Amino acid sequence: VDRSSWNGAQGGLTPILPAHIDALAAFLQATGWVCIYEVNLARNTPENAAAEAAYVSQRLGTSLLAWGIGNEPDLFTRHGYRPQSWRYPDFLAEWRVMRDAMRAASPSVPFTGPGTAFNLTGLSLPFAG
């Protein structure tokens, strides 16, 4: 997720194109499965996330169970996406901005909490609280 970008809007990242979402929609419809769709938080803008959310929610419809924002944000400092001083309050502020932009584009889709790599007490539990 952190290495991808809707329509290639962020240079140097793997583009996620409408054709990819169309294929995902066809797969979900064929299998009857649903998905949680994760959006890049590490290297993204709220505007780009909203554009992605608008297209994905329209194409996936009822196959879209929820949005996830940011894959393993507890690794953002390790990967150099954020400064070493970045903590949970910083994550939450960024998450809320992204959520608000995406919610405006797809108001009926719920959101999930962060999928962490290891820091349950520093990210997952405060978020759940």
CSV table of C-alpha atoms in Angstrom, one decimal:
chain,number,residue,atom,x,y,z
A,1,VAL,CA,0.0,0.0,0.0
A,2,ASP,CA,2.8,2.4,0.9
A,3,ARG,CA,4.4,1.8,-2.4
A,4,SER,CA,1.4,2.4,-4.6
A,5,SER,CA,-0.5,5.5,-5.8
A,6,TRP,CA,-3.9,6.0,-7.3
A,7,ASN,CA,-3.5,6.8,-11.1
A,8,GLY,CA,0.2,7.3,-10.5
A,9,ALA,CA,-0.3,10.6,-8.9
A,10,GLN,CA,2.8,10.2,-6.6
A,11,GLY,CA,5.9,9.7,-8.7
A,12,GLY,CA,8.1,6.7,-8.1
A,13,LEU,CA,5.2,4.6,-6.8
A,14,THR,CA,3.4,1.7,-8.5
A,15,PRO,CA,0.2,3.1,-10.1
A,16,ILE,CA,-3.1,1.7,-9.2
A,17,LEU,CA,-5.2,2.3,-12.3
A,18,PRO,CA,-9.0,2.1,-12.9
A,19,ALA,CA,-8.4,-1.1,-14.9
A,20,HIS,CA,-7.0,-2.7,-11.8
A,21,ILE,CA,-10.0,-1.7,-9.7
A,22,ASP,CA,-12.3,-3.0,-12.5
A,23,ALA,CA,-10.5,-6.4,-12.4
A,24,LEU,CA,-10.8,-6.4,-8.6
A,25,ALA,CA,-14.5,-5.7,-8.9
A,26,ALA,CA,-15.0,-8.5,-11.4
A,27,PHE,CA,-13.1,-10.9,-9.1
A,28,LEU,CA,-15.1,-10.0,-6.1
A,29,GLN,CA,-18.4,-10.3,-8.0
A,30,ALA,CA,-17.3,-13.7,-9.4
A,31,THR,CA,-16.4,-15.1,-5.9
A,32,GLY,CA,-19.0,-13.4,-3.8
A,33,TRP,CA,-16.2,-12.1,-1.6
A,34,VAL,CA,-15.9,-8.7,0.1
A,35,CYS,CA,-12.8,-6.7,0.8
A,36,ILE,CA,-11.3,-4.1,3.0
A,37,TYR,CA,-9.5,-1.7,0.7
A,38,GLU,CA,-6.4,-0.1,2.0
A,39,VAL,CA,-5.3,3.4,0.9
A,40,ASN,CA,-1.8,4.8,1.1
A,41,LEU,CA,-1.2,7.1,4.1
A,42,ALA,CA,2.6,7.2,4.0
A,43,ARG,CA,2.9,9.0,0.7
A,44,ASN,CA,-0.4,10.4,-0.4
A,45,THR,CA,-2.6,13.4,-0.4
A,46,PRO,CA,-6.2,13.7,0.9
A,47,GLU,CA,-7.3,14.8,-2.6
A,48,ASN,CA,-5.8,11.8,-4.2
A,49,ALA,CA,-7.2,9.5,-1.6
A,50,ALA,CA,-10.7,11.0,-2.2
A,51,ALA,CA,-10.4,10.5,-5.9
A,52,GLU,CA,-9.4,6.9,-5.3
A,53,ALA,CA,-12.2,6.4,-2.8
A,54,ALA,CA,-14.8,7.8,-5.2
A,55,TYR,CA,-13.8,5.4,-8.0
A,56,VAL,CA,-13.2,2.3,-5.8
A,57,SER,CA,-16.5,2.7,-4.0
A,58,GLN,CA,-18.5,3.2,-7.2
A,59,ARG,CA,-16.9,0.1,-8.8
A,60,LEU,CA,-16.9,-2.3,-5.8
A,61,GLY,CA,-20.3,-1.3,-4.5
A,62,THR,CA,-21.5,-3.8,-1.9
A,63,SER,CA,-18.3,-5.8,-2.2
A,64,LEU,CA,-16.4,-3.0,-0.4
A,65,LEU,CA,-16.7,-3.9,3.3
A,66,ALA,CA,-14.6,-1.0,4.7
A,67,TRP,CA,-11.6,1.4,4.1
A,68,GLY,CA,-8.2,1.0,5.7
A,69,ILE,CA,-5.9,4.0,5.8
A,70,GLY,CA,-2.2,3.4,6.1
A,71,ASN,CA,-0.5,0.0,6.1
A,72,GLU,CA,1.6,-0.7,9.2
A,73,PRO,CA,2.0,3.0,10.3
A,74,ASP,CA,4.2,1.8,13.2
A,75,LEU,CA,6.9,1.2,10.5
A,76,PHE,CA,6.6,4.7,8.9
A,77,THR,CA,9.6,6.0,10.9
A,78,ARG,CA,11.7,2.9,10.2
A,79,HIS,CA,11.1,3.3,6.4
A,80,GLY,CA,11.8,7.0,6.5
A,81,TYR,CA,8.3,8.1,5.7
A,82,ARG,CA,8.1,10.1,9.0
A,83,PRO,CA,10.6,11.6,11.4
A,84,GLN,CA,11.7,9.7,14.4
A,85,SER,CA,9.6,12.0,16.6
A,86,TRP,CA,6.3,10.9,14.9
A,87,ARG,CA,3.9,9.3,17.4
A,88,TYR,CA,0.3,8.2,17.7
A,89,PRO,CA,-1.2,11.7,18.0
A,90,ASP,CA,0.5,12.6,14.7
A,91,PHE,CA,-0.8,9.4,13.1
A,92,LEU,CA,-4.3,10.1,14.3
A,93,ALA,CA,-4.3,13.7,13.0
A,94,GLU,CA,-3.2,12.5,9.6
A,95,TRP,CA,-5.6,9.6,9.6
A,96,ARG,CA,-8.5,12.0,10.4
A,97,VAL,CA,-7.7,14.3,7.5
A,98,MET,CA,-7.5,11.4,5.1
A,99,ARG,CA,-10.7,9.9,6.5
A,100,ASP,CA,-12.6,13.1,6.1
A,101,ALA,CA,-11.5,13.5,2.5
A,102,MET,CA,-12.5,9.9,1.7
A,103,ARG,CA,-15.8,10.1,3.6
A,104,ALA,CA,-16.8,13.1,1.5
A,105,ALA,CA,-16.2,11.0,-1.6
A,106,SER,CA,-17.8,7.8,-0.3
A,107,PRO,CA,-20.0,8.6,2.7
A,108,SER,CA,-21.5,5.2,3.2
A,109,VAL,CA,-18.3,3.1,3.5
A,110,PRO,CA,-17.1,2.5,7.1
A,111,PHE,CA,-13.4,2.7,8.2
A,112,THR,CA,-11.2,0.3,10.0
A,113,GLY,CA,-8.4,1.0,12.4
A,114,PRO,CA,-4.7,0.7,11.6
A,115,GLY,CA,-3.1,-2.6,10.7
A,116,THR,CA,0.0,-2.5,12.7
A,117,ALA,CA,3.2,-4.6,12.3
A,118,PHE,CA,4.0,-4.9,16.0
A,119,ASN,CA,3.0,-1.8,18.0
A,120,LEU,CA,-0.4,-2.8,19.3
A,121,THR,CA,0.0,-0.7,22.5
A,122,GLY,CA,1.3,2.4,20.8
A,123,LEU,CA,-1.2,2.5,17.8
A,124,SER,CA,-3.9,-0.2,17.8
A,125,LEU,CA,-5.1,0.0,21.4
A,126,PRO,CA,-5.2,3.8,21.6
A,127,PHE,CA,-7.1,3.9,18.3
A,128,ALA,CA,-9.6,1.4,19.5
A,129,GLY,CA,-10.0,3.4,22.7
